[in-house]
Amino acid sequence: MPSFESPAPVSHPSSPAIPRQFIATGPLTGRIRVPGDKSISHRSLMLSALAVGESRVTGLLEGEDVLATAAAMRAMGAQIERQADGEWRIHGVGVGGLMQPRTALDMGNSGTSTRLLMGLLASHALTATFIGDASLSRRPMGRVIEPLSRMGADFTGAPGGTLPLTMRGIAPAVPIEYRLPVASAQVKSAVLLAGLNTPGVTTVIEPVPTRDHSERMLRGFGAELTVEIDEAGARVIRLTGEAELRPQTIVVPGDPSSAAFFVVAALLVPGSDLVIENVGLNPTRAGLFDVLRQMGGAIEEVNRRDVGGEPVADLRVRHSALTGIEVDPAIAPSMIDEFPVLFVAAALAKGRTVTRGLDELRVKESDRIAAMHAALTLVGARVTEAEDGLIIDGSDGEPLSGGNNAAVSTHLDHRIAMSMAMAGLASRHGVTVDDTRPIATSFPTFEALLAGAMGT
Ligand code: S3P
């Protein structure tokens, strides 16, 4: 096997940590709009970069993770220009037309950029090195290395399949039929994206459905992709390779994973009545809102419509008394990024909330089970950690104490930072988050929107 010298992992962000205290200064009211969906934004840039001609995207999330994808696609030959807020133009190179990047691709904190790009590049005859921050450099890449190696790509790097990693793609790659061993939209998408420049049919079998933005968007760009349900209920996705993608105009809906923080805040802070406009409600993403409604949350969908092939509505959320529940593990993939903020809601509910089947949370930007157990315990919630979830005994609406001198640790994880900010709003003395920098990876306008909604 050829060996490449791997660069040391970079440690982002390089500026010092920015701690901040969060406390409610009033109810959340009025109307807000959260930025574009992160998953859809990544995919818009990648597929546009592979189409022949010019695509336009509006509502693109301009968070650090998506900017890492844009920089990587540029480094491989796509022309990508920002026209105005959220408005981008991409001139694609055609499937198979990506060029060898001259330097390592810096993926920052973004697992989605890393895994999807590994897939995209696996079927191009080029060599690329992927590096990332301390959080990303701990995350498992074996789950994409395994199927992409079967297609013919070759990987060298850190032992245990973590970044930094160097990949040598191959053209033509070998089409495979791959049954997902973990419920992961990133692994599914990596294999499908590798299939784009592979002759023949690449098949992914998905026993548990995960977010389907890749399938929707690949079809939208003109790829031949079919989805069938087999006798066992699994989704069988077939993509015909050597596809020709046609440029598109894409409108990115608001990110339900970002809206989630404001939904929980409005439910928890007395007197709140907040409308969050333009929230993507793809059923493979909207599980949190169903769970919160089951707990008694007043979340109304207004003006349901379709935006860019995705269901969207405005959400009106009012302060509500919540009751703890047992969360069905089957719903986990449709709210996989929302568990940290659900744990906060559960900490204020009446009675016990039990979550199980969440092993995947241990390999996100941080170990989200351990991080939320530690953070919520520090601010006065009653939480028990299990191997695959948390059990939370709620306060029945009583604010958490907060006010501890110690700051909660976010472990370079944007969703821990924002979830604990919401816990601060539901606390008597406020919660200090040790580092708010990671929020910029997915939700750069978070603090400004929050201050606006509370009238400060
Ligand atoms: C994503 C898939 C999920 C999710 C991540 C975004 C995507 O990861 O946690 O934030 O855009 O495909 P997994 O595929 O690891 O579950």
Short mmCIF file of N, CA, C and O in Angstrom, two decimals, residues 95 123 151 170 172-176 191 193-202 239-243:
data_model
loop_
_atom_site.label_atom_id
_atom_site.label_comp_id
_atom_site.label_asym_id
_atom_site.label_seq_id
_atom_site.Cartn_x
_atom_site.Cartn_y
_atom_site.Cartn_z
N VAL A 95 -19.93 15.83 -13.86
CA VAL A 95 -19.57 14.61 -13.12
C VAL A 95 -18.28 14.05 -13.71
O VAL A 95 -18.16 13.91 -14.93
N SER A 123 -14.73 8.23 -6.60
CA SER A 123 -14.81 7.75 -7.99
C SER A 123 -14.16 8.73 -8.97
O SER A 123 -14.48 8.74 -10.16
N MET A 151 -15.49 0.01 -3.36
CA MET A 151 -15.66 0.58 -4.71
C MET A 151 -14.32 0.82 -5.39
O MET A 151 -14.27 1.19 -6.56
N ILE A 170 -10.56 6.44 -7.55
CA ILE A 170 -10.31 5.60 -8.72
C ILE A 170 -11.41 5.82 -9.76
O ILE A 170 -12.57 5.99 -9.40
N PRO A 172 -12.41 4.05 -13.62
CA PRO A 172 -13.76 3.85 -13.11
C PRO A 172 -13.75 3.10 -11.78
O PRO A 172 -12.94 2.19 -11.58
N ALA A 173 -14.68 3.49 -10.89
CA ALA A 173 -14.87 2.76 -9.64
C ALA A 173 -15.81 1.58 -9.90
O ALA A 173 -16.39 1.46 -10.98
N VAL A 174 -15.95 0.73 -8.88
CA VAL A 174 -16.79 -0.47 -9.03
C VAL A 174 -18.14 -0.21 -8.36
O VAL A 174 -18.17 0.16 -7.18
N PRO A 175 -19.25 -0.42 -9.07
CA PRO A 175 -20.54 -0.21 -8.40
C PRO A 175 -20.77 -1.30 -7.34
O PRO A 175 -20.37 -2.44 -7.56
N ILE A 176 -21.36 -0.94 -6.21
CA ILE A 176 -21.60 -1.95 -5.18
C ILE A 176 -23.07 -1.93 -4.77
O ILE A 176 -23.81 -0.97 -5.07
N VAL A 191 -21.98 6.93 -0.39
CA VAL A 191 -21.99 5.84 -1.39
C VAL A 191 -22.73 6.30 -2.65
O VAL A 191 -22.28 6.07 -3.78
N LEU A 193 -23.09 9.37 -3.76
CA LEU A 193 -22.29 10.37 -4.48
C LEU A 193 -21.13 9.70 -5.21
O LEU A 193 -20.77 10.10 -6.33
N ALA A 194 -20.55 8.67 -4.60
CA ALA A 194 -19.50 7.91 -5.29
C ALA A 194 -20.09 7.24 -6.53
O ALA A 194 -19.43 7.12 -7.58
N GLY A 195 -21.34 6.83 -6.43
CA GLY A 195 -22.01 6.15 -7.55
C GLY A 195 -22.22 7.04 -8.76
O GLY A 195 -22.39 6.57 -9.88
N LEU A 196 -22.21 8.37 -8.54
CA LEU A 196 -22.49 9.30 -9.65
C LEU A 196 -21.52 9.12 -10.81
O LEU A 196 -21.91 9.19 -11.97
N ASN A 197 -20.23 8.92 -10.47
CA ASN A 197 -19.24 8.81 -11.55
C ASN A 197 -18.77 7.35 -11.74
O ASN A 197 -17.68 7.11 -12.22
N THR A 198 -19.64 6.41 -11.33
CA THR A 198 -19.30 4.99 -11.41
C THR A 198 -20.17 4.35 -12.48
O THR A 198 -21.38 4.59 -12.49
N PRO A 199 -19.60 3.54 -13.36
CA PRO A 199 -20.46 2.90 -14.37
C PRO A 199 -21.42 1.91 -13.71
O PRO A 199 -21.10 1.34 -12.67
N GLY A 200 -22.59 1.74 -14.28
CA GLY A 200 -23.55 0.76 -13.73
C GLY A 200 -24.37 1.33 -12.59
O GLY A 200 -24.42 2.54 -12.38
N VAL A 201 -25.00 0.42 -11.84
CA VAL A 201 -25.95 0.83 -10.82
C VAL A 201 -25.36 0.63 -9.42
O VAL A 201 -24.93 -0.47 -9.08
N THR A 202 -25.33 1.69 -8.64
CA THR A 202 -24.90 1.61 -7.24
C THR A 202 -26.16 1.52 -6.38
O THR A 202 -27.10 2.31 -6.56
N LEU A 239 -28.98 4.01 -7.92
CA LEU A 239 -28.55 5.18 -8.69
C LEU A 239 -27.78 4.70 -9.92
O LEU A 239 -26.84 3.90 -9.79
N THR A 240 -28.19 5.18 -11.08
CA THR A 240 -27.46 4.82 -12.31
C THR A 240 -26.31 5.80 -12.50
O THR A 240 -26.50 7.02 -12.48
N GLY A 241 -25.13 5.22 -12.65
CA GLY A 241 -23.92 6.03 -12.67
C GLY A 241 -23.63 6.69 -14.00
O GLY A 241 -24.38 6.55 -14.96
N GLU A 242 -22.51 7.39 -14.02
CA GLU A 242 -22.09 8.21 -15.15
C GLU A 242 -23.22 9.15 -15.52
O GLU A 242 -23.60 9.32 -16.69
N ALA A 243 -23.77 9.72 -14.46
CA ALA A 243 -24.94 10.59 -14.60
C ALA A 243 -24.53 11.92 -15.20
O ALA A 243 -23.38 12.35 -15.08
#
